[in-house]
XYZ file of C-alpha atoms in Angstrom:
581
model
C 14.327 -19.765 -14.389
C 11.077 -19.623 -12.442
C 10.547 -16.034 -13.610
C 10.665 -14.183 -16.915
C 11.424 -10.798 -15.355
C 12.471 -9.267 -12.039
C 10.182 -7.069 -9.960
C 12.085 -3.931 -10.899
C 12.413 -4.018 -14.693
C 8.938 -3.887 -16.307
C 7.962 -0.587 -17.916
C 5.313 0.776 -20.253
C 7.256 -0.787 -23.151
C 6.195 -4.232 -21.859
C 2.435 -3.534 -22.197
C 0.448 -6.582 -23.252
C 3.214 -9.093 -22.504
C 2.498 -12.174 -20.412
C 5.134 -12.370 -17.687
C 6.019 -14.438 -14.625
C 7.411 -12.820 -11.476
C 8.707 -14.297 -8.210
C 9.188 -12.496 -4.931
C 7.983 -11.617 -1.464
C 4.655 -9.992 -0.593
C 5.463 -6.482 0.584
C 1.912 -5.358 1.349
C -1.665 -5.874 0.153
C -4.623 -3.499 -0.108
C -8.197 -4.830 -0.292
C -10.467 -2.211 -1.882
C -13.677 -4.220 -2.017
C -13.966 -5.271 -5.645
C -10.214 -5.202 -6.239
C -7.131 -6.357 -4.328
C -3.683 -4.884 -4.939
C -0.478 -6.591 -3.825
C 3.075 -5.275 -4.064
C 5.554 -8.048 -4.789
C 9.241 -7.408 -4.026
C 12.631 -8.815 -4.939
C 16.101 -7.251 -4.704
C 15.486 -5.331 -7.929
C 12.316 -3.478 -6.932
C 8.527 -3.617 -6.525
C 5.726 -4.450 -8.946
C 2.026 -3.979 -8.284
C -0.282 -6.970 -8.844
C -4.013 -6.538 -9.366
C -6.725 -9.128 -8.598
C -10.267 -8.324 -9.723
C -13.496 -10.245 -8.999
C -14.665 -9.605 -12.563
C -11.825 -11.734 -13.955
C -11.369 -14.550 -11.404
C -13.146 -14.538 -8.042
C -11.343 -17.672 -6.777
C -7.957 -16.208 -7.632
C -8.830 -13.043 -5.775
C -9.884 -15.022 -2.698
C -6.535 -16.797 -2.779
C -4.801 -13.414 -2.976
C -6.580 -12.352 0.222
C -4.867 -15.197 2.103
C -1.373 -13.930 1.303
C 0.434 -12.450 4.292
C 3.508 -10.224 4.474
C 6.701 -11.978 3.299
C 4.885 -14.912 1.629
C 7.036 -16.102 -1.277
C 4.928 -16.267 -4.426
C 5.127 -16.915 -8.150
C 2.598 -15.066 -10.331
C 1.808 -15.025 -14.030
C -0.224 -12.345 -15.749
C -0.459 -9.629 -18.365
C 1.299 -6.264 -18.150
C -1.348 -3.512 -17.916
C -1.122 0.269 -17.829
C -1.915 1.677 -14.418
C -4.732 4.178 -14.231
C -3.142 5.784 -11.180
C 0.578 5.934 -11.898
C 3.272 6.137 -9.221
C 6.242 8.247 -10.399
C 8.242 7.230 -7.292
C 8.435 3.602 -8.498
C 10.525 2.435 -11.440
C 7.582 0.171 -12.352
C 5.003 2.801 -11.436
C 3.462 3.031 -14.923
C 2.334 -0.594 -15.043
C 0.713 -3.373 -13.031
C 0.215 -7.101 -13.563
C -3.279 -8.442 -14.126
C -2.699 -11.809 -12.459
C -4.021 -14.970 -14.145
C -2.200 -17.549 -12.020
C -0.564 -17.582 -8.592
C 1.491 -20.166 -6.731
C 2.496 -19.913 -3.095
C 6.123 -21.059 -3.008
C 6.408 -20.637 0.751
C 4.167 -19.227 3.449
C 5.672 -16.952 6.086
C 5.146 -16.137 9.742
C 4.390 -12.492 10.478
C 7.839 -10.865 10.701
C 8.883 -9.377 14.076
C 9.331 -5.919 12.522
C 8.163 -4.075 9.423
C 10.368 -4.822 6.433
C 10.371 -1.357 4.887
C 12.859 1.493 4.542
C 11.601 2.946 7.839
C 11.189 0.048 10.238
C 9.836 -0.288 13.763
C 12.526 -2.833 14.737
C 15.153 -1.925 17.318
C 18.849 -2.653 16.755
C 19.009 -5.855 18.830
C 15.801 -7.252 17.313
C 17.010 -6.564 13.778
C 20.388 -8.143 14.625
C 18.657 -11.312 15.835
C 16.694 -11.518 12.581
C 19.465 -10.128 10.389
C 18.322 -12.233 7.418
C 15.052 -10.268 7.524
C 16.784 -6.926 8.040
C 18.850 -7.648 4.915
C 15.619 -7.610 2.888
C 15.221 -3.891 3.625
C 16.363 -1.491 0.886
C 18.756 0.622 3.016
C 20.749 -2.419 4.157
C 20.658 -4.084 0.739
C 21.800 -0.855 -0.919
C 24.745 -0.625 1.503
C 25.883 -4.119 0.539
C 25.438 -3.372 -3.151
C 27.597 -0.265 -2.676
C 30.181 -2.427 -0.899
C 30.154 -4.867 -3.819
C 30.692 -2.055 -6.309
C 33.550 -0.609 -4.259
C 35.271 -4.005 -4.178
C 34.901 -4.404 -7.951
C 36.190 -0.884 -8.650
C 39.136 -1.462 -6.304
C 40.091 -4.609 -8.197
C 39.637 -2.853 -11.536
C 41.908 0.059 -10.557
C 44.674 -2.074 -9.033
C 44.583 -4.689 -11.791
C 45.062 -1.849 -14.266
C 48.316 -0.972 -12.472
C 49.669 -4.562 -12.557
C 48.879 -5.438 -8.940
C 48.504 -9.184 -8.302
C 45.813 -10.417 -5.909
C 47.383 -13.019 -3.601
C 45.648 -14.796 -0.701
C 47.644 -15.095 2.517
C 47.121 -17.587 5.395
C 44.386 -17.216 8.009
C 46.090 -19.539 10.524
C 49.334 -17.801 11.471
C 51.730 -17.183 14.373
C 50.738 -15.051 17.366
C 52.846 -11.916 17.829
C 53.115 -9.705 20.926
C 52.730 -6.293 19.286
C 49.415 -4.620 18.457
C 45.965 -5.646 19.674
C 45.108 -9.015 21.211
C 45.096 -11.975 18.867
C 42.270 -14.422 18.440
C 43.895 -17.823 18.975
C 42.984 -21.235 17.568
C 44.104 -24.501 19.254
C 45.882 -27.044 17.061
C 44.597 -30.619 17.523
C 47.599 -32.070 15.703
C 50.043 -30.079 17.839
C 48.704 -30.322 21.420
C 49.360 -27.271 23.585
C 50.164 -25.088 20.575
C 48.028 -22.434 18.956
C 47.565 -20.571 15.734
C 46.499 -16.924 15.709
C 44.091 -15.257 13.316
C 45.875 -12.428 11.453
C 45.450 -8.840 12.627
C 46.753 -8.016 9.148
C 48.813 -9.851 6.487
C 51.749 -7.534 7.284
C 54.660 -9.988 7.363
C 53.272 -12.044 4.473
C 52.978 -9.066 2.150
C 56.556 -8.114 2.989
C 57.632 -11.671 2.200
C 55.810 -11.392 -1.146
C 58.006 -8.377 -1.904
C 61.084 -10.444 -0.982
C 59.668 -13.092 -3.353
C 59.730 -10.598 -6.226
C 55.967 -10.138 -6.690
C 56.525 -6.378 -6.911
C 52.875 -5.259 -6.576
C 50.442 -7.139 -4.330
C 46.911 -6.499 -3.112
C 44.192 -8.385 -1.309
C 40.717 -7.567 -0.036
C 41.209 -9.542 3.133
C 39.573 -10.444 6.452
C 41.520 -9.402 9.563
C 40.855 -10.146 13.231
C 41.502 -8.240 16.456
C 40.306 -9.159 19.926
C 39.680 -5.633 21.195
C 36.853 -3.607 22.699
C 34.285 -2.617 20.100
C 32.744 0.681 19.008
C 30.858 2.087 16.033
C 33.800 1.801 13.612
C 35.338 -1.384 15.021
C 34.410 -5.064 14.702
C 36.319 -8.182 15.840
C 36.554 -9.245 12.189
C 36.936 -6.566 9.557
C 38.084 -6.160 5.979
C 41.120 -4.361 4.577
C 42.252 -3.385 1.117
C 45.813 -4.547 1.751
C 48.547 -3.402 -0.640
C 52.328 -3.529 -0.961
C 54.828 -2.361 -3.595
C 58.562 -2.817 -4.148
C 61.147 -0.390 -5.573
C 59.105 2.676 -4.685
C 59.282 5.826 -2.570
C 56.686 7.258 -0.213
C 55.682 9.672 -2.964
C 54.784 6.763 -5.243
C 52.534 5.236 -2.580
C 50.758 8.533 -1.923
C 50.127 9.197 -5.606
C 48.886 5.691 -6.474
C 46.539 5.354 -3.493
C 45.257 8.893 -3.712
C 44.431 7.788 -7.244
C 42.538 4.762 -5.888
C 40.550 6.985 -3.519
C 39.621 9.410 -6.276
C 38.757 6.497 -8.600
C 36.327 5.101 -6.005
C 34.678 8.459 -5.406
C 34.236 9.073 -9.128
C 33.033 5.610 -10.126
C 30.958 4.728 -7.068
C 29.675 8.113 -5.876
C 29.974 10.190 -9.043
C 31.976 12.650 -6.914
C 35.088 14.419 -8.156
C 37.387 14.422 -5.140
C 39.888 17.287 -5.416
C 43.613 16.846 -4.982
C 44.280 15.569 -1.468
C 46.232 18.014 0.726
C 49.052 16.847 2.998
C 49.722 17.722 6.619
C 52.515 16.865 9.025
C 51.478 14.875 12.095
C 52.935 17.621 14.315
C 50.780 20.257 12.584
C 47.669 18.082 12.815
C 48.130 17.759 16.574
C 48.937 21.467 16.987
C 46.048 22.792 14.906
C 43.384 20.146 15.550
C 44.471 18.042 18.535
C 43.995 14.911 16.434
C 45.989 12.775 14.019
C 42.810 12.411 11.965
C 41.419 15.944 11.684
C 38.099 16.665 10.000
C 38.994 19.426 7.541
C 35.490 19.936 6.151
C 35.511 23.070 8.308
C 38.110 25.381 9.817
C 38.020 26.278 13.518
C 41.758 25.595 13.911
C 43.286 25.863 17.377
C 44.842 29.131 18.510
C 47.390 29.019 21.336
C 47.041 31.868 23.839
C 49.896 31.456 26.334
C 51.586 34.690 25.214
C 48.278 36.578 25.258
C 46.627 35.569 28.537
C 49.311 34.615 31.061
C 50.535 36.906 33.825
C 47.170 38.584 34.514
C 46.511 36.923 37.864
C 44.084 34.294 36.592
C 45.444 31.070 38.111
C 43.691 28.705 35.708
C 45.654 30.232 32.838
C 48.856 31.106 34.721
C 49.298 27.546 36.017
C 48.373 25.790 32.773
C 50.966 24.279 30.465
C 48.801 25.288 27.501
C 45.932 27.735 27.006
C 44.244 27.105 23.673
C 40.907 27.803 22.016
C 38.715 27.893 18.932
C 36.580 30.535 17.260
C 32.969 29.416 16.775
C 31.941 31.739 13.958
C 28.558 33.404 14.357
C 27.854 31.971 17.817
C 28.062 35.132 19.951
C 24.301 34.895 20.524
C 24.699 31.635 22.477
C 22.769 32.033 25.723
C 24.197 31.404 29.174
C 22.038 28.259 29.290
C 23.572 26.981 26.026
C 27.102 27.707 27.263
C 26.438 25.962 30.588
C 25.052 22.941 28.723
C 28.159 22.867 26.521
C 30.393 23.053 29.600
C 28.527 20.145 31.223
C 28.955 18.155 27.992
C 32.711 18.726 28.236
C 32.780 17.670 31.907
C 31.586 14.142 31.091
C 34.128 11.492 32.182
C 34.864 10.616 28.538
C 36.326 14.123 28.050
C 37.090 15.279 31.577
C 37.239 19.067 31.211
C 37.034 20.918 34.546
C 35.801 24.187 33.039
C 35.516 26.302 29.899
C 36.218 29.999 29.395
C 34.347 31.955 26.747
C 34.454 35.403 25.193
C 31.629 36.890 23.131
C 32.440 39.361 20.365
C 29.066 41.063 20.313
C 27.521 42.436 17.148
C 27.869 45.972 18.532
C 31.641 45.487 18.681
C 31.915 45.038 22.458
C 33.691 42.065 24.049
C 32.310 40.178 27.048
C 34.006 37.180 28.688
C 33.442 34.840 31.611
C 36.694 36.155 33.131
C 36.069 39.909 32.937
C 37.381 40.167 36.498
C 40.891 39.465 35.183
C 40.790 40.829 31.625
C 39.534 44.255 30.561
C 38.115 44.954 27.135
C 41.452 46.128 25.712
C 42.995 42.796 26.721
C 40.060 40.904 25.251
C 40.719 42.768 22.007
C 44.068 40.927 21.913
C 42.146 37.652 22.265
C 39.953 38.600 19.321
C 42.978 39.549 17.220
C 44.671 36.199 17.931
C 41.556 34.367 16.678
C 40.920 36.788 13.797
C 37.461 37.088 15.307
C 34.741 39.359 14.004
C 31.578 40.748 15.595
C 29.152 37.846 16.075
C 31.862 35.273 16.931
C 32.280 33.232 20.111
C 35.712 32.304 21.442
C 35.898 29.090 23.497
C 39.050 28.439 25.550
C 40.418 25.467 27.535
C 43.547 25.242 29.679
C 45.642 22.426 31.132
C 48.355 19.890 30.318
C 49.233 20.186 26.622
C 48.415 16.717 25.261
C 45.294 16.347 27.371
C 43.857 19.779 26.613
C 44.430 19.367 22.857
C 42.429 16.128 22.904
C 39.668 17.826 24.887
C 39.553 20.788 22.523
C 39.409 18.388 19.573
C 36.193 16.942 21.061
C 34.784 20.456 21.521
C 35.716 21.446 17.964
C 33.998 18.383 16.478
C 30.906 18.953 18.628
C 30.676 22.592 17.541
C 31.152 21.522 13.927
C 28.230 19.119 14.322
C 26.006 21.686 16.061
C 26.720 24.256 13.360
C 25.963 21.811 10.527
C 29.550 21.893 9.236
C 29.953 18.094 9.063
C 27.649 17.296 6.153
C 27.836 13.593 5.239
C 27.442 14.481 1.564
C 30.567 16.642 1.626
C 33.927 14.868 1.526
C 37.350 16.155 2.553
C 40.356 13.834 2.333
C 43.769 14.448 3.868
C 47.163 12.762 4.014
C 48.766 12.937 7.474
C 52.532 12.340 7.221
C 55.615 11.730 9.365
C 54.146 10.161 12.477
C 56.388 9.458 15.462
C 58.062 6.080 15.061
C 57.630 5.158 18.739
C 55.290 6.065 21.581
C 55.960 5.626 25.277
C 53.681 3.325 27.264
C 53.544 4.207 30.969
C 51.986 0.856 31.868
C 54.744 -1.308 30.399
C 57.500 1.260 30.899
C 58.826 0.982 27.351
C 58.383 2.267 23.841
C 55.900 0.672 21.464
C 55.720 1.061 17.694
C 53.073 3.641 16.855
C 52.204 1.716 13.680
C 54.061 -1.632 13.787
C 57.649 -2.842 14.307
C 58.409 -3.024 10.573
C 57.945 0.690 9.894
C 61.076 2.419 8.645
C 62.365 5.501 10.468
C 63.239 8.594 8.493
C 66.864 8.007 7.411
C 67.955 11.350 8.854
C 66.436 10.430 12.261
C 68.015 6.970 12.716
C 70.883 8.375 14.804
C 68.339 9.619 17.376
C 67.130 6.080 18.130
C 69.826 5.888 20.820
C 69.663 9.483 22.070
C 66.036 10.641 21.647
C 63.836 7.722 20.501
C 60.601 9.632 21.133
C 61.618 12.257 18.533
C 62.312 9.814 15.697
C 59.862 10.221 12.829
C 58.505 7.323 10.811
C 58.155 7.005 7.062
C 54.446 6.569 7.797
C 51.275 8.089 6.404
C 47.527 7.926 7.017
C 44.631 8.714 4.700
C 41.875 10.570 6.569
C 38.393 11.270 5.181
C 35.924 13.452 7.120
C 37.808 12.956 10.368
C 38.029 9.167 10.074
C 41.262 7.288 9.458
C 40.469 5.076 6.469
C 43.975 3.951 5.549
C 47.480 3.809 6.889
C 50.848 2.535 5.825
C 54.569 3.087 5.728
C 57.833 2.457 3.971
C 59.142 -0.750 5.554
C 62.466 -1.761 7.001
C 64.093 -4.122 4.496
C 67.434 -5.054 6.021
C 68.213 -7.248 9.020
C 70.515 -4.830 10.835
C 67.984 -2.022 11.018
C 65.155 -4.418 11.856
C 67.246 -5.863 14.726
C 67.923 -2.332 15.967
C 64.205 -1.585 15.887
C 63.385 -4.711 17.903
C 66.074 -3.734 20.427
C 64.427 -0.328 20.991
C 61.051 -2.020 21.364
C 62.424 -4.066 24.262
C 62.932 -7.410 22.492
C 65.956 -9.487 23.381
C 67.782 -10.932 20.335
C 66.368 -14.349 21.294
C 62.780 -13.032 21.522
C 63.101 -11.221 18.190
C 64.425 -14.364 16.532
C 61.663 -16.521 18.021
C 58.866 -14.163 16.955
C 60.156 -12.755 13.678
C 63.217 -14.772 12.720
C 61.544 -15.946 9.517
C 61.250 -12.329 8.316
C 64.760 -11.276 9.323
C 66.180 -14.411 7.707
C 64.321 -13.507 4.510
C 65.927 -10.042 4.545
C 69.325 -11.726 4.124
C 68.343 -13.121 0.724
C 68.006 -9.870 -1.183
C 64.972 -7.936 0.102
C 64.019 -4.956 -2.085
C 63.027 -1.571 -0.690
C 59.253 -1.713 -0.262
C 56.247 -0.098 1.328
C 52.487 -0.241 1.360
C 49.175 0.752 2.805
C 45.989 -0.849 4.100
C 42.573 0.773 3.796
C 39.805 -0.071 6.250
C 37.302 -1.284 3.678
C 34.348 -1.292 6.094
C 35.081 2.276 7.203
C 35.485 3.420 3.623
C 32.134 1.857 2.682
C 30.382 3.420 5.682
C 31.646 6.897 4.711
C 30.432 6.402 1.138
C 27.058 5.233 2.495
C 26.770 8.208 4.885
C 26.716 6.002 8.007
C 28.207 6.526 11.472
C 28.633 2.784 12.087
C 30.307 0.107 9.981
C 27.747 -2.515 11.029
C 25.289 -1.784 8.252
C 27.888 -2.277 5.523
C 28.666 -5.749 6.909
C 26.241 -8.538 6.083
C 26.412 -10.293 9.450
C 28.061 -8.025 12.054
C 28.698 -8.579 15.772
C 27.224 -6.430 18.547
C 29.204 -4.351 21.078
C 29.894 -7.481 23.127
C 31.359 -9.267 20.124
C 28.315 -11.539 19.868
C 26.372 -12.618 16.809
C 22.902 -12.774 18.373
C 21.438 -14.320 15.212
C 23.440 -17.560 15.471
C 24.145 -17.107 19.215
C 27.915 -17.151 19.183
C 30.432 -17.278 20.820
C 29.214 -20.407 22.563
C 30.568 -23.359 24.507
C 31.702 -26.490 22.679
C 31.287 -30.150 23.589
C 33.533 -31.605 26.290
C 34.696 -34.325 23.887
C 35.916 -31.646 21.477
C 37.721 -29.837 24.319
C 39.421 -33.082 25.332
C 40.492 -33.758 21.750
C 42.089 -30.300 21.622
C 43.801 -30.892 24.989
C 42.401 -27.663 26.429
C 40.131 -26.726 29.304
C 38.519 -23.528 30.532
C 38.978 -21.968 33.974
C 36.256 -19.413 34.751
């Protein structure tokens, strides 16, 4: 080794030792007769001291060192006269006796410190420099620990880690596939897996019983803060189990990660029906760190001559506790926020429950104070509260009110990133109607089992069939989802039929799986956690990018290596493909 110690491990117990350190120059301070330099590696910082009294030439060399020079220094561990309690090595410094410049460095394009002056695009271009910063490095160290703890927990329950193929068959369901041309099979293409779904089911058919994999997945879809074209899943499957077994084992994994990575004792995870989640929160991934559940007002407000309410399919609202002192300016600003195209609200009704016990609304022309008292009773409001109400088509207005609820939760400081609330959402619809294609699509995927008691409704009321499906939600983010799978050919064929596949199409796309079901497939089910999302929640981040070493930007580009890019014409010819732009 070029070094005897790292830059983060020396303490007062090492006084008098001669040591050798290697690292990057963080900063230097020239104080006339003495020069101080902080040298950094992934483990921490150590202060170096160069003094003219000991070696003038050495000190002159130290003055030539710029930020991010890579150096090797040897010297004696000394006690600092001015200690720094904020540094692990703050009690000592190194009196340098020898220095070697291992590599000089250009001045970096941004400051490599916890608080940097580099913008997002600049830091993405020089990601290898951004990764030297403590916040980013700490995120990746947290990710490493989460992966190790995941393996430890699952290995302890007899799960087997199995790698599945990356070059697979394209399938029509789900997001767009990334496709890869096959040189040896001209005109044919592989796809990159959106998940190892069919392979993990085949592993259950193969008798592996308990499988997991921390695996790369790929989806060619529009990007946002919690979505990347390539992402990582904790992918799991089990045979001879019920839904209850899955929920218990993977709630256990979640609590294990919180305890061993965050030192946080996650309480028992509550469960909620999908229908209740949509009714009370307007979302299948509700943030339950705070209340503010929806209250439906149709029976309370209709028939009073106010057309907005009388003509609405649903009138629904929330109680913003303690917000009765919101000014007209604040309420107008909130209304304008809701009118943005992303949300599309046409207007908001409010009712203040003043501290003196009076009630004042924006529709006093239609509702007297006695009638507003009924509003307050429906919301269990108290003096000081503010009732916010939206009206319209049921599904649309619930989604809009969900946005308002989350925004109010943020404004009121109810969405603390250091507070964690997990939730199981159960019994999703099996199918959802797509107006564009004019047919039903699987809400999760085509291999999800319907509730046995609902199978008869596949022919009569397919939209009402519930799935044996479940999602894990943490702080309003879906971090995991899974289901009990179909494991016999007849039911799988029926499912494909209701998804609009002809028998020939189903056989062409998924015949290998249905054939496998005829050779003794066990009952099985599983779950996949979004590993990047889980890491970002643990790190207190809004975006998954900073828990990924080399992420893409919103256009799906890696600006550091400048990809995607064109390839040579000779390579295109060899692959028998051409582009038409």
